[in-house]
Short mmCIF file of C-alpha atoms and ligand atoms in Angstrom, two decimals:
data_model
loop_
_atom_site.label_atom_id
_atom_site.label_comp_id
_atom_site.label_asym_id
_atom_site.label_seq_id
_atom_site.Cartn_x
_atom_site.Cartn_y
_atom_site.Cartn_z
CA UNK D 1 106.46 121.59 112.94
CA UNK D 2 103.63 123.26 111.09
CA UNK D 3 102.42 120.28 109.06
CA UNK D 4 98.73 119.84 108.25
CA UNK D 5 98.91 116.05 107.96
CA UNK D 6 100.89 115.68 111.20
CA UNK D 7 98.06 117.65 112.82
CA UNK D 8 95.53 115.23 111.35
CA UNK D 9 97.54 112.31 112.79
CA UNK D 10 97.55 114.02 116.18
CA UNK D 11 93.81 114.71 115.96
CA UNK D 12 94.37 118.47 116.04
CA UNK D 13 92.71 118.86 112.63
CA UNK D 14 89.60 116.76 111.99
CA UNK D 15 89.49 114.26 109.13
CA UNK D 16 87.18 111.54 107.92
CA UNK D 17 89.36 108.59 108.84
CA UNK D 18 88.82 105.43 106.80
CA UNK D 19 91.27 103.19 108.62
CA UNK D 20 94.37 103.33 110.73
CA UNK D 21 97.30 101.03 111.34
CA UNK D 22 100.28 101.27 113.66
CA UNK D 23 102.30 103.09 111.00
CA UNK D 24 99.73 104.65 108.65
CA UNK D 25 96.50 106.63 108.46
CA UNK D 26 93.93 106.66 105.65
CA UNK D 27 91.39 109.48 105.41
CA UNK D 28 89.11 110.97 102.75
CA UNK D 29 90.40 113.85 100.66
CA UNK D 30 88.59 117.08 101.51
CA UNK D 31 88.25 117.88 97.78
CA UNK D 32 87.60 114.49 96.17
CA UNK D 33 88.50 114.03 92.51
CA UNK D 34 86.72 110.68 92.22
CA UNK D 35 83.94 108.82 94.08
CA UNK D 36 86.69 107.13 96.07
CA UNK D 37 89.52 109.52 96.93
CA UNK D 38 91.44 108.51 100.01
CA UNK D 39 94.82 109.77 101.18
CA UNK D 40 97.17 107.27 102.81
CA UNK D 41 100.01 108.70 104.87
CA UNK D 42 102.80 107.36 107.07
CA UNK D 43 102.73 108.49 110.67
CA UNK D 44 106.36 109.56 110.40
CA UNK D 45 106.84 112.97 108.83
CA UNK D 46 108.64 112.65 105.52
CA UNK D 47 108.11 115.33 102.89
CA UNK D 48 107.82 113.44 99.65
CA UNK D 49 108.08 110.17 97.72
CA UNK D 50 111.88 110.25 97.46
CA UNK D 51 112.16 110.63 101.23
CA UNK D 52 109.62 107.85 101.79
CA UNK D 53 111.73 105.56 99.61
CA UNK D 54 114.46 105.89 102.25
CA UNK D 55 112.06 104.29 104.78
CA UNK D 56 111.16 100.95 103.17
CA UNK D 57 108.99 99.77 106.06
CA UNK D 58 106.89 102.94 105.95
CA UNK D 59 106.67 102.74 102.16
CA UNK D 60 105.49 99.13 102.36
CA UNK D 61 102.97 100.04 105.05
CA UNK D 62 101.52 102.84 102.91
CA UNK D 63 101.29 100.51 99.90
CA UNK D 64 99.65 97.75 101.93
CA UNK D 65 97.07 100.11 103.40
CA UNK D 66 96.28 101.66 100.00
CA UNK D 67 95.61 98.17 98.64
CA UNK D 68 93.51 97.27 101.67
CA UNK D 69 91.44 100.45 101.41
CA UNK D 70 90.90 99.87 97.67
CA UNK D 71 89.49 96.46 98.51
CA UNK D 72 87.39 97.75 101.39
CA UNK D 73 85.99 100.56 99.22
CA UNK D 74 85.11 98.04 96.50
CA UNK D 75 87.24 99.48 93.70
CA UNK D 76 89.77 96.67 93.46
CA UNK D 77 87.79 94.82 90.79
CA UNK D 78 86.95 97.85 88.62
CA UNK D 79 90.43 99.36 88.89
CA UNK D 80 91.99 102.22 90.77
CA UNK D 81 95.02 104.48 90.73
CA UNK D 82 97.62 105.21 93.41
CA UNK D 83 99.47 108.50 92.87
CA UNK D 84 102.25 110.32 94.68
CA UNK D 85 102.36 113.88 93.37
CA UNK D 86 106.00 114.79 93.91
CA UNK D 87 107.10 118.40 93.78
CA UNK D 88 105.05 121.50 93.11
CA UNK D 89 105.43 121.04 89.34
CA UNK D 90 103.53 117.76 89.68
CA UNK D 91 100.83 119.28 91.86
CA UNK D 92 102.13 118.48 95.34
CA UNK D 93 100.71 121.01 97.79
CA UNK D 94 101.09 119.22 101.15
CA UNK D 95 104.66 118.29 101.98
CA UNK D 96 103.92 115.30 104.19
CA UNK D 97 104.03 112.41 101.75
CA UNK D 98 100.66 110.95 100.82
CA UNK D 99 99.38 108.37 98.38
CA UNK D 100 96.21 109.39 96.58
CA UNK D 101 93.93 106.37 96.11
CA UNK D 102 91.47 107.19 93.32
CA UNK D 103 88.70 104.98 92.02
CA UNK D 104 85.01 104.55 91.35
CA UNK D 105 85.08 106.15 87.90
CA UNK D 106 86.96 105.76 84.65
CA UNK D 107 90.52 107.10 84.87
CA UNK D 108 92.13 108.43 81.72
CA UNK D 109 95.67 107.70 80.62
CA UNK D 110 97.92 109.60 80.25
CA UNK D 111 96.95 111.63 83.31
CA UNK D 112 96.84 115.41 83.10
P1 LIG M 201 98.72 117.12 96.79
O1 LIG M 201 98.20 118.30 96.02
O2 LIG M 201 99.81 117.54 97.76
O3 LIG M 201 99.12 115.94 95.95
O4 LIG M 201 97.51 116.58 97.65
C1 LIG M 201 97.06 117.21 98.80
C2 LIG M 201 95.64 116.79 98.97
O5 LIG M 201 95.26 117.09 100.29
C3 LIG M 201 94.67 117.51 98.04
O6 LIG M 201 94.00 116.56 97.24
C4 LIG M 201 93.74 118.25 98.99
O7 LIG M 201 92.40 118.24 98.56
C5 LIG M 201 93.92 117.49 100.29
N1 LIG M 201 93.73 118.29 101.46
C6 LIG M 201 94.21 119.55 101.69
N2 LIG M 201 93.85 119.97 102.92
C7 LIG M 201 93.14 118.95 103.48
C8 LIG M 201 92.50 118.81 104.75
O8 LIG M 201 92.54 119.67 105.63
N3 LIG M 201 91.85 117.63 104.97
C9 LIG M 201 91.80 116.64 104.02
N4 LIG M 201 91.12 115.52 104.34
N5 LIG M 201 92.40 116.74 102.83
C10 LIG M 201 93.07 117.89 102.56
ZN1 LIG M 202 103.88 115.92 108.67
#
């Protein structure tokens, strides 16, 4: 399967890995939108948030790692955002589900 994030998991495409668990990988976004911008992905290939919701253990693992990375990156006290862009109309460009962890600056609401 021609999936960029599966290739990152396999080490075929380099990435700045922040942390790894049995079921998830966290790495820095190549085009960061905030001082802390980390992508957290499950190691199983599922295309989007709806598909991830059908795998509760993977969903929980992604959530747990996002929270752990937020703490490790020191943005848990100041506040951070976890976003799943879902569908091209919402800005999804890579169809291997990923949580964006954003922090280290003020984050406006509503988002754009
Ligand atoms: P989406 O637009 O699907 O919500 O998010 C995809 C994200 O992946 C974007 O923020 C983009 O900057 C990031 N991205 C795209 N290609 C690469 C890559 O090769 N390496 C890394 N680390 N991030 C990537
Ligand atoms: Zn994939």
